[in-house]
Amino acid sequence: MRIDVVSIFPEYLAALDLSLIGKARQDGVLDVRVHDLRTFTTDRHRTVDDTPYGGGAGMVMKAEPWAQALESVLAAAPASQHRPTLIVPSPAGAVFNQAMAHELAGLEHLVFACGRYEGIDERAIDWARDGFDVRPVSLGDYVLNGGEVAVLAMVEAVGRLIPGVVGNPESLVEESHADGLLEYPVYTKPSSWRGRDIPEVLLSGNHARIARWRRMEQFRRTADRRPDLLGDIDATSLPAADLKALREAGFDVVGGRLMRPPH
Ligand code: ADE
């Protein structure tokens, strides 16, 4: 996969040299290129921002340096039948999640435009639709100072789904959000630590029992921490074994949705 990132703080993206993403780059699985937006300015002060029309606080990123930067990225793009996807991190975007990470992991070329200040002149975003599939994306309902941290998060979430990036692909199957549920709790040695014992079922050697226990812990945890995710599950599509165990654990199905047991 090819990834281009445009930012006024290219050093921010140095973290992409580390760990599994850094290794994937070394191995040639990920081709990540970071560009300094200021390279694409023409004035002596390398200006990238100006005051907002209509007034208001803060500064807005100028359209022209962005157009120059994105044209340069397009000119150097690997030949492909598909238009690159331009992700514009913004608190005003669609919220990033695991499903979106999977969708993006299937694409050939992602370009990230890191805005700062109050954002990028909207005309640059509209103009980019000629050459890119443009997607404003938010990390969540809070405001960062710029898109760089969001890009680090998205590149890691997307990159690890690409075959060859995570050593053992099985570890992707049983993690949080893989099936719309949170992950079950995990434990390692010693089995007794500071007076706390691990759940006895994990020492039983009974793999079916362990799998059932883990599955139920996923439902309990999701009900406790993310009732919104539990509400997204179509209970009528759950395997009969899940429904039986859920009923035994006190869950109910009302109108096709799972209802949490009272504590
Ligand atoms: N830039 C500023 N806030 C952001 C957010 N929540 N997600 C993505 N990019 C951002």
Short mmCIF file of C-alpha atoms in Angstrom, two decimals, chain A:
data_model
loop_
_atom_site.label_atom_id
_atom_site.label_comp_id
_atom_site.label_asym_id
_atom_site.label_seq_id
_atom_site.Cartn_x
_atom_site.Cartn_y
_atom_site.Cartn_z
CA MET A 1 0.00 0.00 0.00
CA ARG A 2 1.16 3.51 -0.78
CA ILE A 3 0.56 6.23 1.84
CA ASP A 4 1.36 9.93 1.39
CA VAL A 5 1.03 12.35 4.30
CA VAL A 6 1.14 16.12 3.86
CA SER A 7 1.77 18.18 7.01
CA ILE A 8 3.48 21.34 8.22
CA PHE A 9 5.06 19.16 10.94
CA PRO A 10 6.59 16.23 9.05
CA GLU A 11 8.67 15.36 12.15
CA TYR A 12 5.42 14.44 13.89
CA LEU A 13 5.16 11.46 11.57
CA ALA A 14 8.58 10.09 12.58
CA ALA A 15 6.73 7.61 14.81
CA LEU A 16 5.81 5.76 11.61
CA ASP A 17 9.44 4.57 11.50
CA LEU A 18 8.86 2.54 14.69
CA SER A 19 7.46 -0.83 15.66
CA LEU A 20 5.32 -2.92 13.29
CA ILE A 21 4.56 -0.06 10.90
CA GLY A 22 8.27 0.81 10.68
CA LYS A 23 9.09 -2.84 10.03
CA ALA A 24 6.39 -3.05 7.33
CA ARG A 25 7.97 -0.03 5.66
CA GLN A 26 11.41 -1.66 5.78
CA ASP A 27 9.93 -4.85 4.36
CA GLY A 28 8.35 -2.92 1.50
CA VAL A 29 4.78 -3.85 2.53
CA LEU A 30 3.97 -0.19 3.23
CA ASP A 31 5.41 2.66 1.16
CA VAL A 32 4.93 5.75 3.37
CA ARG A 33 6.03 9.20 2.18
CA VAL A 34 5.75 12.33 4.28
CA HIS A 35 5.72 15.77 2.62
CA ASP A 36 6.21 19.21 4.15
CA LEU A 37 3.36 21.50 3.04
CA ARG A 38 5.68 24.53 3.28
CA THR A 39 7.72 23.12 0.38
CA PHE A 40 4.75 24.04 -1.78
CA THR A 41 4.61 27.73 -0.84
CA THR A 42 6.17 30.41 -3.05
CA ASP A 43 6.52 33.43 -0.74
CA ARG A 44 9.54 34.32 1.37
CA HIS A 45 7.74 33.53 4.63
CA ARG A 46 6.44 30.18 3.37
CA THR A 47 2.94 31.20 4.42
CA VAL A 48 0.37 28.42 4.78
CA ASP A 49 -2.43 30.28 6.60
CA ASP A 50 -4.41 33.50 6.65
CA THR A 51 -7.35 35.09 8.49
CA PRO A 52 -10.85 33.69 7.92
CA TYR A 53 -13.33 35.48 5.64
CA GLY A 54 -16.36 36.45 7.67
CA GLY A 55 -14.25 36.98 10.76
CA GLY A 56 -13.79 34.79 13.78
CA ALA A 57 -10.93 33.43 15.81
CA GLY A 58 -7.95 31.54 14.46
CA MET A 59 -6.41 31.08 11.06
CA VAL A 60 -7.40 29.08 7.97
CA MET A 61 -4.99 27.12 5.78
CA LYS A 62 -4.63 28.65 2.32
CA ALA A 63 -5.92 26.67 -0.66
CA GLU A 64 -2.97 27.12 -3.05
CA PRO A 65 -0.20 25.34 -1.08
CA TRP A 66 -2.60 22.42 -0.63
CA ALA A 67 -3.38 22.30 -4.36
CA GLN A 68 0.34 22.37 -5.18
CA ALA A 69 1.11 19.63 -2.64
CA LEU A 70 -1.73 17.39 -3.78
CA GLU A 71 -0.86 17.88 -7.46
CA SER A 72 2.70 16.82 -6.65
CA VAL A 73 1.42 13.72 -4.81
CA LEU A 74 -0.81 12.86 -7.78
CA ALA A 75 2.04 13.34 -10.25
CA ALA A 76 4.20 10.90 -8.29
CA ALA A 77 1.39 8.40 -7.64
CA PRO A 78 1.93 4.82 -8.77
CA ALA A 79 -0.07 3.96 -11.89
CA SER A 80 -3.49 2.60 -10.92
CA GLN A 81 -7.03 2.32 -12.25
CA HIS A 82 -8.33 3.79 -9.00
CA ARG A 83 -8.24 7.38 -7.80
CA PRO A 84 -6.28 7.77 -4.56
CA THR A 85 -8.38 8.32 -1.45
CA LEU A 86 -7.71 11.67 0.23
CA ILE A 87 -8.40 11.51 3.94
CA VAL A 88 -8.83 14.87 5.60
CA PRO A 89 -8.67 14.42 9.39
CA SER A 90 -11.18 16.76 10.98
CA PRO A 91 -13.45 16.79 14.02
CA ALA A 92 -16.17 17.53 11.44
CA GLY A 93 -15.62 14.21 9.61
CA ALA A 94 -17.28 10.80 9.75
CA VAL A 95 -16.08 8.91 12.84
CA PHE A 96 -13.27 6.43 12.19
CA ASN A 97 -13.90 2.87 13.36
CA GLN A 98 -12.69 -0.67 12.72
CA ALA A 99 -15.06 -1.14 9.77
CA MET A 100 -13.58 1.96 8.13
CA ALA A 101 -10.07 0.71 8.91
CA HIS A 102 -10.88 -2.53 7.04
CA GLU A 103 -12.33 -0.61 4.12
CA LEU A 104 -9.25 1.64 3.87
CA ALA A 105 -6.91 -1.37 4.24
CA GLY A 106 -8.33 -2.68 0.95
CA LEU A 107 -7.26 0.43 -0.99
CA GLU A 108 -4.03 0.92 -2.91
CA HIS A 109 -3.23 4.54 -2.20
CA LEU A 110 -4.16 6.69 0.79
CA VAL A 111 -3.25 10.37 1.02
CA PHE A 112 -3.64 12.20 4.33
CA ALA A 113 -3.97 16.00 4.44
CA CYS A 114 -3.11 17.19 7.96
CA GLY A 115 -4.93 20.43 8.64
CA ARG A 116 -3.95 22.76 11.48
CA TYR A 117 -5.55 25.87 12.91
CA GLU A 118 -9.26 26.21 12.07
CA GLY A 119 -8.97 23.95 9.03
CA ILE A 120 -8.27 24.09 5.30
CA ASP A 121 -9.97 26.53 2.87
CA GLU A 122 -13.01 24.49 1.76
CA ARG A 123 -12.32 25.27 -1.90
CA ALA A 124 -9.12 23.21 -1.75
CA ILE A 125 -11.14 20.23 -0.47
CA ASP A 126 -13.74 20.68 -3.25
CA TRP A 127 -11.03 21.12 -5.87
CA ALA A 128 -9.36 17.88 -4.72
CA ARG A 129 -12.51 15.90 -5.59
CA ASP A 130 -11.43 16.02 -9.25
CA GLY A 131 -8.41 13.83 -8.57
CA PHE A 132 -9.20 12.07 -5.29
CA ASP A 133 -11.95 10.24 -3.51
CA VAL A 134 -12.15 12.77 -0.65
CA ARG A 135 -13.16 11.66 2.86
CA PRO A 136 -13.19 13.94 5.92
CA VAL A 137 -12.61 11.61 8.89
CA SER A 138 -12.71 12.25 12.64
CA LEU A 139 -10.98 10.23 15.30
CA GLY A 140 -13.80 10.95 17.74
CA ASP A 141 -15.90 13.66 19.30
CA TYR A 142 -13.10 15.82 20.65
CA VAL A 143 -10.78 18.41 19.13
CA LEU A 144 -7.06 17.92 18.47
CA ASN A 145 -4.68 20.71 17.48
CA GLY A 146 -4.16 19.19 14.05
CA GLY A 147 -4.51 16.09 11.93
CA GLU A 148 -1.09 14.56 12.64
CA VAL A 149 -2.06 12.56 15.73
CA ALA A 150 -5.18 11.35 13.93
CA VAL A 151 -3.04 10.21 10.98
CA LEU A 152 -0.71 8.27 13.28
CA ALA A 153 -3.73 6.49 14.75
CA MET A 154 -5.35 5.79 11.39
CA VAL A 155 -2.15 4.59 9.67
CA GLU A 156 -1.53 2.19 12.57
CA ALA A 157 -5.13 0.91 12.63
CA VAL A 158 -5.21 0.47 8.83
CA GLY A 159 -1.61 -0.71 8.40
CA ARG A 160 -1.90 -3.56 10.89
CA LEU A 161 -4.77 -5.05 8.85
CA ILE A 162 -2.61 -5.39 5.74
CA PRO A 163 -1.34 -8.95 5.29
CA GLY A 164 2.27 -9.26 6.43
CA VAL A 165 2.22 -6.35 8.91
CA VAL A 166 1.07 -8.22 12.03
CA GLY A 167 3.13 -11.41 12.39
CA ASN A 168 0.31 -13.65 13.58
CA PRO A 169 -2.92 -12.79 11.70
CA GLU A 170 -4.87 -14.85 14.27
CA SER A 171 -4.33 -12.07 16.77
CA LEU A 172 -6.56 -9.88 14.57
CA VAL A 173 -9.47 -12.28 14.88
CA GLU A 174 -10.05 -12.18 18.64
CA GLU A 175 -9.48 -8.51 19.35
CA SER A 176 -11.88 -5.76 20.30
CA HIS A 177 -14.24 -4.67 17.51
CA ALA A 178 -13.36 -7.65 15.28
CA ASP A 179 -16.96 -8.87 15.70
CA GLY A 180 -18.66 -5.76 17.06
CA LEU A 181 -17.84 -6.73 20.66
CA LEU A 182 -15.08 -5.71 23.05
CA GLU A 183 -12.29 -8.18 23.75
CA TYR A 184 -12.49 -10.56 26.75
CA PRO A 185 -10.05 -10.00 29.67
CA VAL A 186 -6.64 -11.66 29.39
CA TYR A 187 -4.20 -12.97 32.03
CA THR A 188 -0.65 -14.33 32.11
CA LYS A 189 1.62 -16.00 34.69
CA PRO A 190 1.62 -16.23 37.65
CA SER A 191 -1.89 -17.63 38.15
CA SER A 192 -1.98 -16.09 41.61
CA TRP A 193 -0.64 -12.55 41.99
CA ARG A 194 -0.86 -10.34 45.09
CA GLY A 195 -3.79 -12.36 46.34
CA ARG A 196 -5.65 -12.22 43.02
CA ASP A 197 -6.34 -15.47 41.18
CA ILE A 198 -7.16 -15.80 37.53
CA PRO A 199 -10.64 -17.13 36.70
CA GLU A 200 -10.52 -20.88 37.40
CA VAL A 201 -12.00 -21.81 34.00
CA LEU A 202 -8.76 -20.71 32.31
CA LEU A 203 -6.87 -23.51 34.10
CA SER A 204 -9.49 -26.15 33.25
CA GLY A 205 -7.90 -27.21 29.96
CA ASN A 206 -11.45 -27.44 28.61
CA HIS A 207 -11.22 -25.42 25.40
CA ALA A 208 -14.96 -25.37 24.72
CA ARG A 209 -15.66 -24.08 28.25
CA ILE A 210 -12.93 -21.45 27.92
CA ALA A 211 -14.32 -20.30 24.56
CA ARG A 212 -17.84 -20.02 26.06
CA TRP A 213 -16.55 -18.11 29.08
CA ARG A 214 -14.57 -15.70 26.90
CA ARG A 215 -17.54 -15.09 24.63
CA MET A 216 -19.77 -14.30 27.61
CA GLU A 217 -17.13 -11.95 29.05
CA GLN A 218 -17.18 -10.12 25.69
CA PHE A 219 -20.93 -9.59 25.99
CA ARG A 220 -20.70 -8.55 29.68
CA ARG A 221 -17.90 -6.10 29.03
CA THR A 222 -19.61 -4.62 25.99
CA ALA A 223 -22.86 -4.22 27.98
CA ASP A 224 -20.98 -2.48 30.81
CA ARG A 225 -18.62 -0.26 28.84
CA ARG A 226 -20.21 0.23 25.43
CA PRO A 227 -23.98 -0.29 25.60
CA ASP A 228 -24.16 1.56 22.25
CA LEU A 229 -22.26 -1.31 20.59
CA LEU A 230 -24.50 -3.90 22.25
CA GLY A 231 -27.50 -2.03 20.84
CA ASP A 232 -26.03 -2.35 17.33
CA ILE A 233 -26.08 -6.16 17.48
CA ASP A 234 -28.94 -7.93 15.72
CA ALA A 235 -29.70 -10.55 18.38
CA THR A 236 -31.75 -12.60 15.92
CA SER A 237 -28.59 -13.30 13.90
CA LEU A 238 -26.62 -14.65 16.91
CA PRO A 239 -25.82 -18.37 17.06
CA ALA A 240 -28.23 -20.40 19.22
CA ALA A 241 -25.37 -21.24 21.62
CA ASP A 242 -24.79 -17.52 22.24
CA LEU A 243 -28.47 -16.87 22.87
CA LYS A 244 -28.73 -19.78 25.30
CA ALA A 245 -25.66 -18.66 27.25
CA LEU A 246 -26.80 -15.03 27.18
CA ARG A 247 -30.21 -15.98 28.60
CA GLU A 248 -28.48 -18.03 31.33
CA ALA A 249 -26.36 -14.97 32.14
CA GLY A 250 -29.55 -12.93 32.53
CA PHE A 251 -29.53 -11.09 29.18
CA ASP A 252 -32.87 -10.66 27.44
CA VAL A 253 -33.80 -10.13 23.81
CA VAL A 254 -36.33 -7.34 23.27
CA GLY A 255 -37.31 -6.31 19.76
CA GLY A 256 -34.29 -8.14 18.30
CA ARG A 257 -31.85 -6.25 20.58
CA LEU A 258 -29.91 -7.56 23.56
CA MET A 259 -30.80 -6.05 26.91
CA ARG A 260 -28.21 -6.08 29.67
CA PRO A 261 -28.91 -7.89 32.92
CA PRO A 262 -29.48 -5.67 35.97
CA HIS A 263 -26.39 -5.67 38.24
#
